[in-house]
PDB file with one MODEL, atoms N, CA, C and O in Angstrom:
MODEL        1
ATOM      1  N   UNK A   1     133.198  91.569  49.217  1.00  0.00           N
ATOM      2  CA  UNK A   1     131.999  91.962  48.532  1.00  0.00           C
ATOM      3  C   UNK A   1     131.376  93.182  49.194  1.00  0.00           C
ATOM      4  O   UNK A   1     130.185  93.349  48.933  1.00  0.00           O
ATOM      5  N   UNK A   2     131.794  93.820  49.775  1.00  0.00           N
ATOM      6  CA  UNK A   2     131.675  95.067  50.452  1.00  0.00           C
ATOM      7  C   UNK A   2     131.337  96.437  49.705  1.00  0.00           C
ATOM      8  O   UNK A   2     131.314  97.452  50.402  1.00  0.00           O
ATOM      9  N   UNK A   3     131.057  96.549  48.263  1.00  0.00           N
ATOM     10  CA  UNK A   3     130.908  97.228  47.492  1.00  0.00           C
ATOM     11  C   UNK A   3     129.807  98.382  47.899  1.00  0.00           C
ATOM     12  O   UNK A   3     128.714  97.964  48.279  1.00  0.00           O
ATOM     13  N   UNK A   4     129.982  99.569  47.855  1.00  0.00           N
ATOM     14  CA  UNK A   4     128.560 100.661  47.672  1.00  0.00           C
ATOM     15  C   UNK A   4     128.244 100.978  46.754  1.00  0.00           C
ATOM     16  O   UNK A   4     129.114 101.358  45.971  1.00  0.00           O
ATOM     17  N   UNK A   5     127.063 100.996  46.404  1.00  0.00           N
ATOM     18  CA  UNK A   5     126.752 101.135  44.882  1.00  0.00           C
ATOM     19  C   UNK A   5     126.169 102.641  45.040  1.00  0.00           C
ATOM     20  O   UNK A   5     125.569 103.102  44.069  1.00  0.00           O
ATOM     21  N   UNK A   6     126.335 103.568  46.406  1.00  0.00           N
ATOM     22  CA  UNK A   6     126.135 104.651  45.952  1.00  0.00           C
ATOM     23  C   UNK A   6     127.564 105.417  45.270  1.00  0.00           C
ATOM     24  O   UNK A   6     127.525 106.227  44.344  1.00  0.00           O
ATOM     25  N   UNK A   7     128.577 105.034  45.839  1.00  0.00           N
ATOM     26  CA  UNK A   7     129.550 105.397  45.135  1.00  0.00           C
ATOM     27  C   UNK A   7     130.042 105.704  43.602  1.00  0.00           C
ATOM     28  O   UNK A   7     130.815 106.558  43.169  1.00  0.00           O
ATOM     29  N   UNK A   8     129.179 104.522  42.857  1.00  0.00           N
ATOM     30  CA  UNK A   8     128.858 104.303  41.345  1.00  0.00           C
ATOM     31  C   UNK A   8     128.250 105.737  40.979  1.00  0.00           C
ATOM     32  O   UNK A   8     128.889 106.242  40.056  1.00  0.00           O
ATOM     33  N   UNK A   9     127.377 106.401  41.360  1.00  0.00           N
ATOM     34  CA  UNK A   9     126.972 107.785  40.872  1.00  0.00           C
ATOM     35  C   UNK A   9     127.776 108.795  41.517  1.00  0.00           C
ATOM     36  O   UNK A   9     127.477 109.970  41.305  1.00  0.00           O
ATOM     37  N   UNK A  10     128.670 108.543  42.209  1.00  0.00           N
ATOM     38  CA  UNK A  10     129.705 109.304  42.857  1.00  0.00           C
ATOM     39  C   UNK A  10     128.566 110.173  43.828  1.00  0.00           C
ATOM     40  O   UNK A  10     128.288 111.365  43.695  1.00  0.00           O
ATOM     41  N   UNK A  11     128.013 109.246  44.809  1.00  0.00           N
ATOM     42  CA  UNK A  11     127.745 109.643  46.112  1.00  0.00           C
ATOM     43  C   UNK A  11     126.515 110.589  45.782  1.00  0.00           C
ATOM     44  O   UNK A  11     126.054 111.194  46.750  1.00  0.00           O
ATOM     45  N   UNK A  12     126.040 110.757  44.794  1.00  0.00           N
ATOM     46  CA  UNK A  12     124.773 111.861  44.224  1.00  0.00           C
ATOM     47  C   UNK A  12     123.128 111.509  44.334  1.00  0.00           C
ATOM     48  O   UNK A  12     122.306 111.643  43.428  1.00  0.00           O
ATOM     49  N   UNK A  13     122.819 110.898  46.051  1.00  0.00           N
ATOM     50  CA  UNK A  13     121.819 110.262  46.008  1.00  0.00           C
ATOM     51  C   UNK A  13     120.749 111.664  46.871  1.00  0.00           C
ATOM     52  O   UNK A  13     119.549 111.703  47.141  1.00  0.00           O
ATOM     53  N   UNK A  14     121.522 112.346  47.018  1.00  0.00           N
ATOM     54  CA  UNK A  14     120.986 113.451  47.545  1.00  0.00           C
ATOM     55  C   UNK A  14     119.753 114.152  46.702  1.00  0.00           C
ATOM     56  O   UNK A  14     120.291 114.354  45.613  1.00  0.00           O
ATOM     57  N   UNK A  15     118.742 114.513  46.624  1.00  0.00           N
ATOM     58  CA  UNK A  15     117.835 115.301  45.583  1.00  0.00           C
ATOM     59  C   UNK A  15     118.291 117.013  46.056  1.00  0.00           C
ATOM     60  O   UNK A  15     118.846 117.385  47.090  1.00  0.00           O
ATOM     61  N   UNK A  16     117.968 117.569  45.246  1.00  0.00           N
ATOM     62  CA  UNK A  16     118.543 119.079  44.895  1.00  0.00           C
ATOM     63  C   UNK A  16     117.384 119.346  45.365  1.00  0.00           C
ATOM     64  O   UNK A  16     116.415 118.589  45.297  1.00  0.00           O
ATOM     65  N   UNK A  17     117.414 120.957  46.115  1.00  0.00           N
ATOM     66  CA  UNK A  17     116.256 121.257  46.763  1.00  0.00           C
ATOM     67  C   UNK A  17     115.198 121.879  45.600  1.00  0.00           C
ATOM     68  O   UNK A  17     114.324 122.495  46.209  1.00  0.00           O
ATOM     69  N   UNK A  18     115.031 121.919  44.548  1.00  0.00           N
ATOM     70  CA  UNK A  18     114.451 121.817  43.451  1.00  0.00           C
ATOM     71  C   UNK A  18     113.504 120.652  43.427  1.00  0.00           C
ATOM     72  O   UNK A  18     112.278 120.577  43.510  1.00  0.00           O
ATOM     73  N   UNK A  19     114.709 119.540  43.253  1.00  0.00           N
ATOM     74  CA  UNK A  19     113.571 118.459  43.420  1.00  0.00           C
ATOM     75  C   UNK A  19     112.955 118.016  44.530  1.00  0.00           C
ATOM     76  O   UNK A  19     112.104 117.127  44.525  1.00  0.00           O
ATOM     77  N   UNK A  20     113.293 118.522  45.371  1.00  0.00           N
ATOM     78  CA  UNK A  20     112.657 118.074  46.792  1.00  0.00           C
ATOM     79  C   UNK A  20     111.380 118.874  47.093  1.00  0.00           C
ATOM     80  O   UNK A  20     110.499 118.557  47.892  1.00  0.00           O
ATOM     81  N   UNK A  21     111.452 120.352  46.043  1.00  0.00           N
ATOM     82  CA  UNK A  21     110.282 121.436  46.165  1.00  0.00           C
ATOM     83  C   UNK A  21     109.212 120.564  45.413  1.00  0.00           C
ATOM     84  O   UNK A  21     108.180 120.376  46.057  1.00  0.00           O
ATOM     85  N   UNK A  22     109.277 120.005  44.176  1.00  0.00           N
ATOM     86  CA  UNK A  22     108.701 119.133  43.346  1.00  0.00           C
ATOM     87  C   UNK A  22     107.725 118.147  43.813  1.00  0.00           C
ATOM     88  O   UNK A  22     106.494 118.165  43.813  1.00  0.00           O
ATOM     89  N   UNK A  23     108.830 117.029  44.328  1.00  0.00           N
ATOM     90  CA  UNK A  23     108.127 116.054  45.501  1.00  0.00           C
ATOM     91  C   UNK A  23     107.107 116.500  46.150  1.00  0.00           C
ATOM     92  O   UNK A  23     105.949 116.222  45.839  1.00  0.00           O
ATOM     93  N   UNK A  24     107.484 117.344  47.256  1.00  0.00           N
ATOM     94  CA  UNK A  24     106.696 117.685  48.271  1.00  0.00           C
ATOM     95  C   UNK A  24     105.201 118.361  47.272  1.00  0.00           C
ATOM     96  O   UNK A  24     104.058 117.907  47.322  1.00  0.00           O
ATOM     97  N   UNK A  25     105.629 119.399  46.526  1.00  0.00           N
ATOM     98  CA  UNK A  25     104.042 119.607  45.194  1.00  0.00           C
ATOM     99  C   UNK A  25     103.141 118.662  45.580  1.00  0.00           C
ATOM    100  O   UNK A  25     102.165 118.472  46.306  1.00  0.00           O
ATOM    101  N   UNK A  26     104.175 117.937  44.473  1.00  0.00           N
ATOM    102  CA  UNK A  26     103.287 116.585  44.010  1.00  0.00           C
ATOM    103  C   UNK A  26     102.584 115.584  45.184  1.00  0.00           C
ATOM    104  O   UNK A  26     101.529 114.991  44.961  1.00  0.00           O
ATOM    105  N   UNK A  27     103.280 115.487  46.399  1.00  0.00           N
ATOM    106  CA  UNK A  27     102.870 114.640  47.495  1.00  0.00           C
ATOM    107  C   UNK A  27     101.732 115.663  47.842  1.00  0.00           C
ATOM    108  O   UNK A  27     100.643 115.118  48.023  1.00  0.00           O
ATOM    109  N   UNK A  28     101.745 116.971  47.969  1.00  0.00           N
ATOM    110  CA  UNK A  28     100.667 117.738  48.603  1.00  0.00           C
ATOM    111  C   UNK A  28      99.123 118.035  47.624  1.00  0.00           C
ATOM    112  O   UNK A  28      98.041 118.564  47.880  1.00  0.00           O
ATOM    113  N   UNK A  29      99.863 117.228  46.148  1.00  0.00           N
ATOM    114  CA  UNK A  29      98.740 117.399  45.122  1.00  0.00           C
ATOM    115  C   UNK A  29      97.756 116.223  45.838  1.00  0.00           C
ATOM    116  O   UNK A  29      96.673 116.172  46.422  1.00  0.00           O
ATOM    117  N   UNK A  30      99.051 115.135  45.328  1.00  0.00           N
ATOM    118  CA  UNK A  30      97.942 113.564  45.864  1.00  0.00           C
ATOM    119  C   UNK A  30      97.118 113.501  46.958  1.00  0.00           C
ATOM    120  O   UNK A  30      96.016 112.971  46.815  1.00  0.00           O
ATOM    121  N   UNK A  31      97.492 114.006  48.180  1.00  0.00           N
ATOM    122  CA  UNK A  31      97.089 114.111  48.863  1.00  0.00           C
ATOM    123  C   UNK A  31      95.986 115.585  49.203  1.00  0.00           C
ATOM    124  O   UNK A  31      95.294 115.595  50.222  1.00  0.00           O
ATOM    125  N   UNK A  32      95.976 116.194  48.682  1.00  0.00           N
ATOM    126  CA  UNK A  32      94.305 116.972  48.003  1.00  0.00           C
ATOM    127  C   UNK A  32      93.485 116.208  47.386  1.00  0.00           C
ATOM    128  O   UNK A  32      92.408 116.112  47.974  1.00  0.00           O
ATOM    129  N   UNK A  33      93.590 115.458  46.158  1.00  0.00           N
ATOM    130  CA  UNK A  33      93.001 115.045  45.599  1.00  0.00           C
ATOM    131  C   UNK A  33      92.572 113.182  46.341  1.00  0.00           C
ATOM    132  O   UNK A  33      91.540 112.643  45.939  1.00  0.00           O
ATOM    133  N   UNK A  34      93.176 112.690  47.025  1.00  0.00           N
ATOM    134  CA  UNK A  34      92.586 112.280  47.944  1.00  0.00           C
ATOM    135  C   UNK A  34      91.447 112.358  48.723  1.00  0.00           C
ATOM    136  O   UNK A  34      90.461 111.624  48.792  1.00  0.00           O
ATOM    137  N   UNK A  35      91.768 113.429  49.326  1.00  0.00           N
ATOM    138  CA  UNK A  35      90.789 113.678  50.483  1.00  0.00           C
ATOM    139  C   UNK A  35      89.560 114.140  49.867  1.00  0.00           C
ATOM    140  O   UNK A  35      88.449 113.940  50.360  1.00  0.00           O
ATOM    141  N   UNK A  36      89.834 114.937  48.469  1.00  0.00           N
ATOM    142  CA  UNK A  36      88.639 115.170  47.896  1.00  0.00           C
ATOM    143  C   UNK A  36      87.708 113.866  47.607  1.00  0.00           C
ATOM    144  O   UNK A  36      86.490 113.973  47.755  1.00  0.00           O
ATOM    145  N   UNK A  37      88.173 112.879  47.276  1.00  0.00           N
ATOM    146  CA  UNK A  37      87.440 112.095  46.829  1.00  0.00           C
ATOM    147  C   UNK A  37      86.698 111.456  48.150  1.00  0.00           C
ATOM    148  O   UNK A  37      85.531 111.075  48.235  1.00  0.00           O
ATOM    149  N   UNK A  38      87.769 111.452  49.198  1.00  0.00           N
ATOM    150  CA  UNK A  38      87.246 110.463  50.414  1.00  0.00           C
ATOM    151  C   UNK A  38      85.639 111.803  51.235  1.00  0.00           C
ATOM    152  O   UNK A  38      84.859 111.454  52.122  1.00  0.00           O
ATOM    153  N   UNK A  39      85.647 112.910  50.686  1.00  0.00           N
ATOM    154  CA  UNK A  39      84.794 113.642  50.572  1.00  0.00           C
ATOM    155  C   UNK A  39      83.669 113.329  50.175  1.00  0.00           C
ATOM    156  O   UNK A  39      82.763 112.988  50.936  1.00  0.00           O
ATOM    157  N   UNK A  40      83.581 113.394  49.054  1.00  0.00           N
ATOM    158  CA  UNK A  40      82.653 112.880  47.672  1.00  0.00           C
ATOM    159  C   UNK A  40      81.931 111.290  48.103  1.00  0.00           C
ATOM    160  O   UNK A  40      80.750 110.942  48.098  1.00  0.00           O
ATOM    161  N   UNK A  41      83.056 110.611  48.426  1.00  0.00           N
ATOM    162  CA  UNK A  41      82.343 109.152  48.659  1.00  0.00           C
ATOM    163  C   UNK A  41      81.630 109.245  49.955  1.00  0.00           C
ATOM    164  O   UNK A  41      80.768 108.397  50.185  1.00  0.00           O
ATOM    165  N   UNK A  42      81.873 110.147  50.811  1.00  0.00           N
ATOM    166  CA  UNK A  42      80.900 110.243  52.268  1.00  0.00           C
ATOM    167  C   UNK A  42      79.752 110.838  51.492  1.00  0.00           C
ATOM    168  O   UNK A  42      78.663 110.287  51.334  1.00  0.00           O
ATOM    169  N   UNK A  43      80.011 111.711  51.146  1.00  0.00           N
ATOM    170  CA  UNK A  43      78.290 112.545  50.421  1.00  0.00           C
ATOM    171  C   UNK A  43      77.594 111.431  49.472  1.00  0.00           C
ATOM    172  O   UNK A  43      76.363 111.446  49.469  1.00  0.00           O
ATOM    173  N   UNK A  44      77.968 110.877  49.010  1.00  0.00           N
ATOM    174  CA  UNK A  44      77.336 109.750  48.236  1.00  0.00           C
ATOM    175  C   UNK A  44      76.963 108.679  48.840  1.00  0.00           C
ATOM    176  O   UNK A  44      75.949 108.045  48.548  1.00  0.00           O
ATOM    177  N   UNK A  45      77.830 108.370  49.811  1.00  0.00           N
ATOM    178  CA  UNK A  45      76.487 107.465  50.718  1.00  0.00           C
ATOM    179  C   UNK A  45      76.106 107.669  51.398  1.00  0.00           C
ATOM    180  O   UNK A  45      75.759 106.608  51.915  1.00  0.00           O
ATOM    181  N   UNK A  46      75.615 108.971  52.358  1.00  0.00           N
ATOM    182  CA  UNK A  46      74.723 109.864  52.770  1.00  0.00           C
ATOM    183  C   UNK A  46      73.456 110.202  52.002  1.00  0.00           C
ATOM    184  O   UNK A  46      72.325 110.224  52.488  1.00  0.00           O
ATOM    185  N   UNK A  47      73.849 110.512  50.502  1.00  0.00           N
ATOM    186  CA  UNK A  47      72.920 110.631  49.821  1.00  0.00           C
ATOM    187  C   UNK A  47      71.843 109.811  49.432  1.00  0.00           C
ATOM    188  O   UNK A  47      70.650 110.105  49.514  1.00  0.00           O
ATOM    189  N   UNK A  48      72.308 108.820  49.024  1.00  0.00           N
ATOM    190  CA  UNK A  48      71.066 107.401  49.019  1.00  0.00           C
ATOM    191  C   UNK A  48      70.074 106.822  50.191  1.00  0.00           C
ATOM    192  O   UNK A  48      69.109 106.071  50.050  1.00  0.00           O
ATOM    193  N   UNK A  49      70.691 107.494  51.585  1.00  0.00           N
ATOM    194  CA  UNK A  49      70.137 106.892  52.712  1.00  0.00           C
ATOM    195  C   UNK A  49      68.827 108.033  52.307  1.00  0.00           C
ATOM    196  O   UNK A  49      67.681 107.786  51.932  1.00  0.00           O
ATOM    197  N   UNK A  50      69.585 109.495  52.577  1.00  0.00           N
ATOM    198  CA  UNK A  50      68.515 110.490  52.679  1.00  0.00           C
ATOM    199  C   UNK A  50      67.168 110.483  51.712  1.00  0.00           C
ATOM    200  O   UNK A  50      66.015 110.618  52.121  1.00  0.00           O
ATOM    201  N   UNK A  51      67.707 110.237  49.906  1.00  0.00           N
ATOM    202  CA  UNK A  51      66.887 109.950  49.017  1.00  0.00           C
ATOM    203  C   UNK A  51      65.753 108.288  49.175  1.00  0.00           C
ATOM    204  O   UNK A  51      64.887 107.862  48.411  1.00  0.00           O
ATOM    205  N   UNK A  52      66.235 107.784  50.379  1.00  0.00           N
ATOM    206  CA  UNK A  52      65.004 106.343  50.376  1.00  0.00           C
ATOM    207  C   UNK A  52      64.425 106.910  51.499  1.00  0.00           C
ATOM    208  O   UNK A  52      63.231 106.630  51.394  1.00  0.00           O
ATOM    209  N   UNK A  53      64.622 107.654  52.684  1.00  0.00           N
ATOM    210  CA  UNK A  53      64.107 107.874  53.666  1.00  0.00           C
ATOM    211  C   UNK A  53      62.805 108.498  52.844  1.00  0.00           C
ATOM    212  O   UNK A  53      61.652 108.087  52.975  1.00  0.00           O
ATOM    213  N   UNK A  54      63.334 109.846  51.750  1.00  0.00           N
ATOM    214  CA  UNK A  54      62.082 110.379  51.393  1.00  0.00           C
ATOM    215  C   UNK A  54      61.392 109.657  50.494  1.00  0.00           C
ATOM    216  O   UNK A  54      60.217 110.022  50.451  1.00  0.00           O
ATOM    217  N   UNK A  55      61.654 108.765  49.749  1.00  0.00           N
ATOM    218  CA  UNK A  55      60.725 108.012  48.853  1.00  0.00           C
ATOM    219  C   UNK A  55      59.612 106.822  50.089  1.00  0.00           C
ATOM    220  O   UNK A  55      58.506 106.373  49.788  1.00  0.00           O
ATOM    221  N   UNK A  56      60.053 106.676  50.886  1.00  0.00           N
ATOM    222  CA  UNK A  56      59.554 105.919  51.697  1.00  0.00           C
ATOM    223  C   UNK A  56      58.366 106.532  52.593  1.00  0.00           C
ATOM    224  O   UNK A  56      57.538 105.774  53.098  1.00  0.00           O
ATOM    225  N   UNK A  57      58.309 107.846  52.767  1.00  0.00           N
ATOM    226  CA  UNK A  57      57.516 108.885  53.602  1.00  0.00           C
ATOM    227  C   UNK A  57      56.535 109.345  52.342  1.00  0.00           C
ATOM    228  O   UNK A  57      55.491 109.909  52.670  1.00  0.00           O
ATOM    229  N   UNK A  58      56.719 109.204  51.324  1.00  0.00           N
ATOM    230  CA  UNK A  58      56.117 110.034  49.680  1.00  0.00           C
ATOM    231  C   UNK A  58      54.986 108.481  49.616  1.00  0.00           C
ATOM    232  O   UNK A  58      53.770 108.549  49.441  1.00  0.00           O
ATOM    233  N   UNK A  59      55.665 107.361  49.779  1.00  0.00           N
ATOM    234  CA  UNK A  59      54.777 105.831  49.276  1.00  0.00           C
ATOM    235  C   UNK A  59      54.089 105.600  50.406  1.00  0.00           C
ATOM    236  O   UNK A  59      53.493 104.524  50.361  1.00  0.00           O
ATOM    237  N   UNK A  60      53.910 106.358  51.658  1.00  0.00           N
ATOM    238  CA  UNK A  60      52.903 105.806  52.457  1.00  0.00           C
ATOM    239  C   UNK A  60      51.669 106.298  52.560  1.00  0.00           C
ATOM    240  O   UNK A  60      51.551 107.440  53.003  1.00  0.00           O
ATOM    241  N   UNK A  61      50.653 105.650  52.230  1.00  0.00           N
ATOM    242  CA  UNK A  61      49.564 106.005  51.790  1.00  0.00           C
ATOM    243  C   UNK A  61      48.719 106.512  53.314  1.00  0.00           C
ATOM    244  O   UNK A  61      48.706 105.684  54.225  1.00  0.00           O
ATOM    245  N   UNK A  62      48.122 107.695  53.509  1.00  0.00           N
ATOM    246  CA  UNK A  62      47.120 107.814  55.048  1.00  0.00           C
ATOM    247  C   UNK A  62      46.723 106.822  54.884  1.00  0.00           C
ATOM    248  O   UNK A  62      46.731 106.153  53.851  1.00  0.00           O
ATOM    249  N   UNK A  63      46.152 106.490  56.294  1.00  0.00           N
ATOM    250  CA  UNK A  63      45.758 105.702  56.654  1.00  0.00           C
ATOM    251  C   UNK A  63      43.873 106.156  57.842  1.00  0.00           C
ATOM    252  O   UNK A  63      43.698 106.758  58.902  1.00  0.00           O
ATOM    253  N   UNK A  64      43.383 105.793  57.335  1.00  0.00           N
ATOM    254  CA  UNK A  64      41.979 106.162  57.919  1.00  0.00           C
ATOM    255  C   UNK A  64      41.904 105.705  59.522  1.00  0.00           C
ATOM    256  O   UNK A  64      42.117 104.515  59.752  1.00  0.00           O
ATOM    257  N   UNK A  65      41.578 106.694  60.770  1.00  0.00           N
ATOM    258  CA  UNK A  65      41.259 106.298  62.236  1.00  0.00           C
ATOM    259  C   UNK A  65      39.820 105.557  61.620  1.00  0.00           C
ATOM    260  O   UNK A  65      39.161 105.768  60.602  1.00  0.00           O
ATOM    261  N   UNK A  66      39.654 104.427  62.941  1.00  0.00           N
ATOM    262  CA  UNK A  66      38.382 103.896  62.798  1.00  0.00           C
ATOM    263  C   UNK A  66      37.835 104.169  64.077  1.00  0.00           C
ATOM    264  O   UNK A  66      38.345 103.411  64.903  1.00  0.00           O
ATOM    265  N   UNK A  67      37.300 104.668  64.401  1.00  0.00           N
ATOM    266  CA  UNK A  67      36.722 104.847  65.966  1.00  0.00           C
ATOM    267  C   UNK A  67      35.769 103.742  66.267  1.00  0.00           C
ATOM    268  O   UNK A  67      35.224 103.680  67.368  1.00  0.00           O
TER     269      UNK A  67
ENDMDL
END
């Protein structure tokens, strides 16, 4: 039972440097568009902290010294 089943395509498991230019594209797309997002999601929860800090400084009413 010793069979290779790369043999069945007659040994053609190799990608053509065509497709290997392709791959690598496409791996260098995903991985842009990745990082963009892992971008985006830091600024977005940065953003909500910064936007309550100032609603929180806007709702505090002075407060009168009493001597």
């Amino acid at each position: 039972m010793g069979l290779c089943f790369g043999c069945f395509d007659g040994g053609n498991k190799r990608m053509t440097k065509e497709e290997e230019r392709l791959a690598s594209e496409e791996a260098r797309a995903r991985a842009a568009e990745a990082e963009q997002k892992r971008k985006e999601q830091q600024e977005e929860a940065k953003q909500p902290e910064t936007e309550n800090q100032s609603e929180n400084n806007s709702n505090v009413e002075p407060s009168a010294k009493v001597s």
